[in-house]
């Protein structure tokens, strides 16, 4: 059965871009007679706030959307993600990384072949790892692309692909060859959260039976690495449809960080949900 989702992180108020994304997914589910899932992606303990989560429900209801309940809140399922990390560890697919953001940035500066190399730092030499562990230093778990390639084998690695029903930033559409190397050895378990975006999102899409991932073009690149994680874990391949990003009057895309035109502000200013839906083409 067709199932899609809207998966916001409660790190700020929703803006028009979110409304467009949620309406695109919700309408697609309606038209297909399928399911619409709302998922709260709140694994970042420092940036996520309960008041932002409450506002997500309020804003989406105001917009006229409805969704399945109960709503999955990722922070309540950290054990699920930890179990995936354990499974990947057992297959040698992840390695401990004690490097700080600064170490990585410094390495980018030094890398002879550019940034691609720096996001694949590789495991620490065993003696360094043992020392850092003994010192009680925090570490992340990174996916090893070298090991993933070995585990899958050359043929499966070269055949990695996903179906894009929209159009990617470089015109990618239809069957797109997945290139996980552009993302590198991504962090699958953060030092502070025990999990990370790519792991939690692919796990939950599989668990919740999501067949169609409809989201903004800003996440197009993520599909490459997410397809690899799904393949390694034997999770189903969803169909992707990345949609255009809305831009404000200044031509810049709406972003959470500048809190441009939040739905709350528009509502307080007297905008009717029907008017916003019409403006966004729904
Ligand atoms: N939680 C992500 C975000 O807020 C979206 C995840 C996704 O749609 O894959 O940007």
Coordinates of N, CA, C and O and ligand atoms in Angstrom, one line a residue, residues 5-11 18 21 39-42 74 197 201-202 205 213-216 218-219 222 226 240 242 256, ligand 1:
X5 N 5.4 10.0 4.0 CA 5.5 10.7 5.4 C 6.1 12.1 5.3 O 6.7 12.5 4.3
X6 N 5.8 12.8 6.4 CA 6.4 14.1 6.6 C 7.2 14.0 7.9 O 6.6 13.5 8.9
X7 N 8.5 14.3 7.9 CA 9.3 13.9 9.0 C 10.1 15.1 9.6 O 11.3 15.2 9.4
X8 N 9.4 16.1 10.1 CA 10.1 17.3 10.6 C 10.9 17.1 11.8 O 10.6 16.2 12.6
X9 N 11.9 17.9 12.0 CA 12.7 17.9 13.3 C 12.2 19.1 14.1 O 12.2 20.2 13.5
X10 N 11.9 18.9 15.3 CA 11.3 20.1 16.1 C 12.5 21.0 16.6 O 12.7 21.1 17.8
X11 N 13.1 21.7 15.6 CA 14.2 22.5 16.0 C 13.9 24.0 15.7 O 14.8 24.9 15.7
X18 N 7.9 24.2 4.7 CA 7.4 23.0 5.4 C 6.0 22.7 5.0 O 5.6 21.6 4.8
X21 N 5.9 21.2 1.6 CA 6.4 19.8 1.7 C 5.3 18.8 2.3 O 5.0 17.8 1.7
X39 N 6.1 11.9 11.4 CA 7.1 11.4 12.3 C 7.9 12.5 12.9 O 8.4 13.4 12.1
X40 N 8.2 12.5 14.1 CA 9.0 13.5 14.8 C 10.4 13.1 14.9 O 10.7 12.1 15.6
X41 N 11.3 13.8 14.2 CA 12.7 13.4 14.2 C 13.5 14.2 15.2 O 14.1 15.2 14.8
X42 N 13.4 13.8 16.4 CA 13.9 14.6 17.5 C 15.1 14.0 18.2 O 15.2 13.9 19.4
X74 N 11.2 9.8 17.5 CA 12.4 9.0 17.5 C 13.1 8.9 18.8 O 13.7 7.9 19.1
X197 N 21.0 11.0 12.0 CA 19.9 11.1 11.0 C 19.7 10.0 10.0 O 18.7 9.4 9.8
X201 N 16.4 7.6 10.1 CA 15.4 7.9 9.0 C 15.2 6.6 8.2 O 14.1 6.2 7.9
X202 N 16.3 5.9 7.9 CA 16.1 4.7 7.0 C 15.5 3.6 7.8 O 14.6 2.8 7.3
X205 N 11.7 4.5 8.1 CA 11.0 4.4 6.8 C 10.7 2.9 6.6 O 9.6 2.6 6.1
X213 N 9.1 8.3 -0.6 CA 9.7 9.4 0.1 C 9.6 10.7 -0.6 O 10.2 10.8 -1.7
X214 N 8.7 11.5 -0.1 CA 8.4 12.8 -0.8 C 9.0 13.9 0.1 O 8.5 14.0 1.2
X215 N 10.0 14.6 -0.4 CA 10.6 15.6 0.5 C 11.4 16.6 -0.4 O 11.4 16.4 -1.6
X216 N 11.9 17.6 0.2 CA 12.5 18.7 -0.6 C 13.8 18.3 -1.2 O 14.5 17.3 -0.8
X218 N 16.6 19.6 -1.1 CA 17.7 19.8 -0.2 C 18.2 18.4 0.3 O 19.3 18.3 0.8
X219 N 17.3 17.4 0.3 CA 17.7 16.1 0.8 C 18.0 15.1 -0.3 O 18.1 13.9 -0.1
X222 N 21.0 13.0 0.1 CA 20.9 12.0 1.2 C 20.4 10.6 0.7 O 20.7 9.6 1.3
X226 N 21.5 6.8 1.9 CA 20.3 6.1 2.5 C 20.0 4.8 1.7 O 19.7 3.8 2.3
X240 N 11.6 7.6 -4.6 CA 11.8 8.9 -4.1 C 11.1 10.0 -5.0 O 11.0 9.8 -6.2
X242 N 11.7 14.0 -4.9 CA 12.2 15.2 -4.3 C 11.5 16.4 -5.0 O 11.5 16.4 -6.2
X256 N 14.8 27.3 8.2 CA 14.4 27.3 9.6 C 15.3 28.4 10.4 O 14.8 29.0 11.2
Ligands
LIG1 N1 14.0 15.3 9.6 C1 14.5 15.8 8.4 C2 14.5 17.3 8.4 O1 13.8 17.9 9.2 C3 13.8 15.3 7.2 C4 14.0 13.8 7.0 C5 13.6 13.3 5.6 O2 12.6 13.8 5.1 O3 14.2 12.4 5.1 O4 15.1 17.9 7.5

